[in-house]
């Protein structure tokens, strides 16, 4: 009976883990409306996509979508009331390498006002792609209200939101020696699922934070102790996210807690 219970719990947690596409960066909750990281501009030269992709290697990159109750559009003189932001669940991001797609949290890609969500680029770039720079553009539909509600469709980045995103795609041959700016190891923390302490397979993880599926911060720890991360007692069975910094580069991993 215990084995059946464990198997059912594991299956349920796995389905929940798969359903949760990404976790937004909760530190951006009070930011102005937009997709973060913001595009590269003259005033934001270090923005954009800071993680390179490799041909024939799985890739993930998370954008945080911030939707307050007003939006500042650079071509307009003043903020206007905002009700929601939406993108189509397929085909809304152009100029991606073949093999990459996207998913949203929430799954319908509709982000209501006074909320944050996220957009996950993921997939495996195929060898039909040429190595080089790709410039993704996100097609957004903003529902604004100036006495009446209406939809305003725009590109991000685009004429209303200047700048550009640059996704660098590296050949298989060059991938091993490239600085990819962010680890994408799916099993960076192990074992996963877990019912006790985590062992880190790299000893230099720093700035470790654990969030629950709603984005609530449960643990904020500067570094590991002898390679060991002990779970907080208040973590119930469920899906969680570990954010950490490895050699100065960000890493995010979904985990399942069973105990």
Short mmCIF file of C-alpha atoms in Angstrom, two decimals:
data_model
loop_
_atom_site.label_atom_id
_atom_site.label_comp_id
_atom_site.label_asym_id
_atom_site.label_seq_id
_atom_site.Cartn_x
_atom_site.Cartn_y
_atom_site.Cartn_z
CA UNK A 1 0.00 0.00 0.00
CA UNK A 2 2.83 2.39 0.87
CA UNK A 3 4.43 1.67 -2.52
CA UNK A 4 1.14 2.42 -4.32
CA UNK A 5 0.74 5.67 -2.38
CA UNK A 6 4.30 6.76 -3.18
CA UNK A 7 3.85 5.90 -6.87
CA UNK A 8 0.59 7.87 -7.07
CA UNK A 9 2.10 10.84 -5.24
CA UNK A 10 5.15 10.81 -7.51
CA UNK A 11 2.96 10.66 -10.64
CA UNK A 12 0.81 13.53 -9.41
CA UNK A 13 3.80 15.69 -8.56
CA UNK A 14 5.37 14.92 -11.93
CA UNK A 15 2.23 16.05 -13.76
CA UNK A 16 2.12 19.24 -11.71
CA UNK A 17 5.80 19.84 -12.38
CA UNK A 18 5.24 19.46 -16.12
CA UNK A 19 2.20 21.75 -16.06
CA UNK A 20 4.10 24.60 -14.40
CA UNK A 21 6.00 26.01 -17.37
CA UNK A 22 8.04 28.63 -15.52
CA UNK A 23 8.25 30.83 -12.45
CA UNK A 24 8.25 34.65 -12.70
CA UNK A 25 10.90 36.66 -10.90
CA UNK A 26 8.99 37.91 -7.84
CA UNK A 27 11.52 40.71 -7.27
CA UNK A 28 9.99 42.46 -10.31
CA UNK A 29 6.45 42.58 -8.91
CA UNK A 30 6.54 46.37 -8.40
CA UNK A 31 8.21 47.16 -11.73
CA UNK A 32 6.62 49.04 -14.61
CA UNK A 33 4.71 47.09 -17.24
CA UNK A 34 6.83 45.10 -19.63
CA UNK A 35 8.69 41.91 -20.41
CA UNK A 36 11.87 41.34 -18.37
CA UNK A 37 14.72 41.30 -19.00
CA UNK A 38 14.02 44.43 -21.01
CA UNK A 39 15.39 44.61 -24.57
CA UNK A 40 18.83 45.97 -25.37
CA UNK A 41 18.80 49.75 -25.87
CA UNK A 42 21.34 52.55 -25.63
CA UNK A 43 20.27 53.15 -22.03
CA UNK A 44 20.11 49.40 -21.27
CA UNK A 45 23.13 47.90 -23.06
CA UNK A 46 23.31 44.88 -20.74
CA UNK A 47 19.67 43.89 -21.19
CA UNK A 48 18.18 41.24 -23.40
CA UNK A 49 18.72 37.48 -23.51
CA UNK A 50 21.89 36.69 -21.57
CA UNK A 51 21.89 32.95 -22.24
CA UNK A 52 23.29 31.53 -25.47
CA UNK A 53 21.88 28.43 -27.17
CA UNK A 54 23.66 25.50 -28.79
CA UNK A 55 22.58 23.52 -31.83
CA UNK A 56 21.21 20.08 -30.82
CA UNK A 57 21.26 20.93 -27.11
CA UNK A 58 18.12 21.58 -24.97
CA UNK A 59 17.59 25.24 -24.15
CA UNK A 60 15.44 27.23 -21.73
CA UNK A 61 15.17 30.94 -21.00
CA UNK A 62 12.52 32.63 -18.86
CA UNK A 63 11.00 36.06 -19.40
CA UNK A 64 8.99 37.64 -16.58
CA UNK A 65 5.83 39.47 -17.69
CA UNK A 66 4.81 42.34 -15.39
CA UNK A 67 1.28 43.73 -15.70
CA UNK A 68 0.40 46.59 -13.31
CA UNK A 69 -2.78 48.64 -13.81
CA UNK A 70 -1.17 51.22 -16.11
CA UNK A 71 1.27 51.01 -18.98
CA UNK A 72 3.78 53.54 -20.24
CA UNK A 73 4.10 53.43 -24.01
CA UNK A 74 7.09 55.53 -25.10
CA UNK A 75 5.20 57.02 -28.05
CA UNK A 76 2.39 58.31 -25.78
CA UNK A 77 2.67 61.32 -23.42
CA UNK A 78 1.20 59.69 -20.29
CA UNK A 79 0.50 56.24 -18.80
CA UNK A 80 -2.82 54.68 -19.77
CA UNK A 81 -4.99 52.23 -17.76
CA UNK A 82 -4.18 48.60 -18.51
CA UNK A 83 -6.52 45.64 -18.04
CA UNK A 84 -4.49 42.71 -19.36
CA UNK A 85 -1.75 41.60 -21.72
CA UNK A 86 -2.07 38.54 -23.92
CA UNK A 87 -0.13 36.68 -26.56
CA UNK A 88 -1.26 33.81 -28.74
CA UNK A 89 -0.32 30.42 -27.33
CA UNK A 90 1.49 29.60 -30.59
CA UNK A 91 3.18 31.66 -33.27
CA UNK A 92 3.43 34.92 -31.32
CA UNK A 93 7.24 34.99 -31.18
CA UNK A 94 8.97 35.42 -34.52
CA UNK A 95 12.62 35.02 -35.50
CA UNK A 96 13.32 32.05 -33.23
CA UNK A 97 15.75 29.32 -34.31
CA UNK A 98 14.01 26.23 -35.67
CA UNK A 99 13.29 23.86 -32.79
CA UNK A 100 12.56 26.53 -30.18
CA UNK A 101 9.04 27.35 -29.05
CA UNK A 102 7.48 28.87 -25.93
CA UNK A 103 5.04 28.24 -23.09
CA UNK A 104 3.43 30.54 -20.56
CA UNK A 105 2.45 30.70 -16.93
CA UNK A 106 -0.57 31.04 -16.94
CA UNK A 107 -0.95 28.42 -19.70
CA UNK A 108 -3.39 30.53 -21.77
CA UNK A 109 -0.79 33.33 -22.03
CA UNK A 110 -3.27 35.92 -20.71
CA UNK A 111 -1.70 38.11 -18.02
CA UNK A 112 -4.25 40.12 -16.02
CA UNK A 113 -3.51 43.48 -14.42
CA UNK A 114 -1.78 43.62 -11.04
CA UNK A 115 -0.18 40.25 -11.68
CA UNK A 116 3.12 38.86 -12.91
CA UNK A 117 3.60 35.80 -15.06
CA UNK A 118 6.28 34.33 -17.24
CA UNK A 119 7.12 33.18 -20.72
CA UNK A 120 9.48 30.24 -21.24
CA UNK A 121 11.53 29.84 -24.41
CA UNK A 122 12.36 26.16 -24.68
CA UNK A 123 13.23 23.39 -27.07
CA UNK A 124 16.28 22.11 -28.93
CA UNK A 125 17.63 24.15 -31.85
CA UNK A 126 18.07 21.79 -34.80
CA UNK A 127 20.99 21.56 -37.19
CA UNK A 128 18.97 23.22 -39.97
CA UNK A 129 19.75 26.51 -38.22
CA UNK A 130 22.82 28.53 -39.09
CA UNK A 131 24.89 29.62 -36.08
CA UNK A 132 24.64 33.33 -35.43
CA UNK A 133 22.36 35.97 -33.94
CA UNK A 134 18.57 35.67 -33.95
CA UNK A 135 16.34 38.58 -32.94
CA UNK A 136 13.06 37.37 -31.41
CA UNK A 137 10.04 39.68 -31.47
CA UNK A 138 7.00 39.08 -29.24
CA UNK A 139 3.57 40.07 -30.58
CA UNK A 140 1.53 41.43 -27.66
CA UNK A 141 -2.13 42.35 -27.35
CA UNK A 142 -2.68 45.01 -24.67
CA UNK A 143 -6.24 45.59 -23.46
CA UNK A 144 -6.34 49.23 -22.34
CA UNK A 145 -9.16 51.39 -21.00
CA UNK A 146 -9.60 55.08 -21.76
CA UNK A 147 -13.29 55.20 -20.93
CA UNK A 148 -13.89 52.18 -23.11
CA UNK A 149 -11.83 49.02 -23.39
CA UNK A 150 -10.02 48.26 -26.61
CA UNK A 151 -7.18 46.04 -27.75
CA UNK A 152 -3.88 47.51 -28.84
CA UNK A 153 -1.62 45.08 -30.70
CA UNK A 154 2.07 45.82 -30.76
CA UNK A 155 5.47 44.20 -31.10
CA UNK A 156 7.90 43.88 -28.20
CA UNK A 157 10.44 45.12 -28.97
CA UNK A 158 9.13 47.30 -31.77
CA UNK A 159 8.20 50.87 -32.66
CA UNK A 160 6.22 51.37 -29.43
CA UNK A 161 8.83 49.63 -27.26
CA UNK A 162 12.26 50.29 -28.82
CA UNK A 163 15.24 47.98 -28.55
CA UNK A 164 16.05 44.43 -29.56
CA UNK A 165 16.48 40.94 -28.18
CA UNK A 166 19.45 38.96 -29.45
CA UNK A 167 19.62 35.19 -29.03
CA UNK A 168 23.05 33.84 -29.95
CA UNK A 169 23.09 30.33 -31.43
CA UNK A 170 26.38 28.41 -31.29
CA UNK A 171 27.44 25.44 -33.41
CA UNK A 172 27.85 22.01 -31.83
CA UNK A 173 31.60 22.18 -32.36
CA UNK A 174 31.96 25.51 -30.57
CA UNK A 175 29.44 24.77 -27.82
CA UNK A 176 31.79 22.89 -25.47
CA UNK A 177 34.17 25.83 -25.12
CA UNK A 178 31.57 28.62 -25.22
CA UNK A 179 30.52 30.78 -22.27
CA UNK A 180 26.77 30.17 -22.31
CA UNK A 181 26.13 32.71 -19.52
CA UNK A 182 23.70 30.43 -17.71
CA UNK A 183 23.63 26.77 -16.80
CA UNK A 184 20.76 24.74 -18.20
CA UNK A 185 21.45 21.47 -16.32
CA UNK A 186 18.03 19.96 -15.59
CA UNK A 187 19.42 17.96 -12.66
CA UNK A 188 21.65 20.57 -11.10
CA UNK A 189 20.08 19.81 -7.72
CA UNK A 190 19.63 16.15 -6.85
CA UNK A 191 17.99 13.86 -5.96
CA UNK A 192 14.79 15.12 -7.58
CA UNK A 193 12.10 14.28 -6.38
CA UNK A 194 13.44 14.74 -2.85
CA UNK A 195 12.37 13.87 0.69
CA UNK A 196 15.40 15.19 2.57
CA UNK A 197 18.45 17.46 2.14
CA UNK A 198 19.67 18.41 -1.32
CA UNK A 199 23.23 17.70 -2.39
CA UNK A 200 24.67 20.18 -4.87
CA UNK A 201 26.76 18.68 -7.69
CA UNK A 202 28.77 21.92 -7.92
CA UNK A 203 30.23 23.30 -4.68
CA UNK A 204 30.16 26.98 -5.63
CA UNK A 205 26.43 27.74 -5.70
CA UNK A 206 25.58 31.11 -4.14
CA UNK A 207 22.55 33.36 -3.61
CA UNK A 208 20.26 30.35 -3.21
CA UNK A 209 16.52 31.04 -3.04
CA UNK A 210 13.60 28.62 -2.93
CA UNK A 211 10.12 29.68 -4.07
CA UNK A 212 6.83 27.82 -3.96
CA UNK A 213 4.62 27.55 -7.07
CA UNK A 214 2.87 30.84 -6.21
CA UNK A 215 6.18 32.73 -6.09
CA UNK A 216 6.43 32.98 -2.29
CA UNK A 217 10.03 33.06 -1.04
CA UNK A 218 10.70 30.23 1.44
CA UNK A 219 14.48 30.27 1.73
CA UNK A 220 17.18 32.86 1.04
CA UNK A 221 20.69 31.56 1.71
CA UNK A 222 23.99 33.07 0.62
CA UNK A 223 25.94 29.81 0.16
CA UNK A 224 25.98 26.07 0.80
CA UNK A 225 27.42 24.45 3.90
CA UNK A 226 29.85 21.72 2.85
CA UNK A 227 27.89 21.25 -0.37
CA UNK A 228 24.62 20.61 1.51
CA UNK A 229 21.35 22.51 1.32
CA UNK A 230 18.81 21.63 4.01
CA UNK A 231 15.14 22.16 3.20
CA UNK A 232 13.08 24.46 5.44
CA UNK A 233 10.78 22.56 7.80
CA UNK A 234 7.73 24.40 6.45
CA UNK A 235 8.08 22.97 2.93
CA UNK A 236 5.09 20.69 2.33
CA UNK A 237 4.89 18.12 -0.49
CA UNK A 238 4.64 19.99 -3.78
CA UNK A 239 6.46 21.74 -6.61
CA UNK A 240 9.13 24.33 -5.83
CA UNK A 241 11.78 26.32 -7.67
CA UNK A 242 15.44 26.83 -6.72
CA UNK A 243 17.14 29.98 -7.99
CA UNK A 244 20.91 30.11 -7.56
CA UNK A 245 24.04 31.69 -8.94
CA UNK A 246 26.84 29.51 -10.32
CA UNK A 247 30.11 31.31 -11.00
CA UNK A 248 28.11 34.51 -11.25
CA UNK A 249 25.55 33.10 -13.70
CA UNK A 250 21.87 32.42 -12.87
CA UNK A 251 20.34 28.95 -12.70
CA UNK A 252 16.70 27.96 -12.09
CA UNK A 253 15.41 24.43 -11.51
CA UNK A 254 12.02 22.92 -10.74
CA UNK A 255 11.99 20.38 -7.90
CA UNK A 256 9.40 18.06 -6.36
CA UNK A 257 9.27 17.59 -2.58
CA UNK A 258 7.70 14.32 -1.43
CA UNK A 259 8.18 14.27 2.36
#
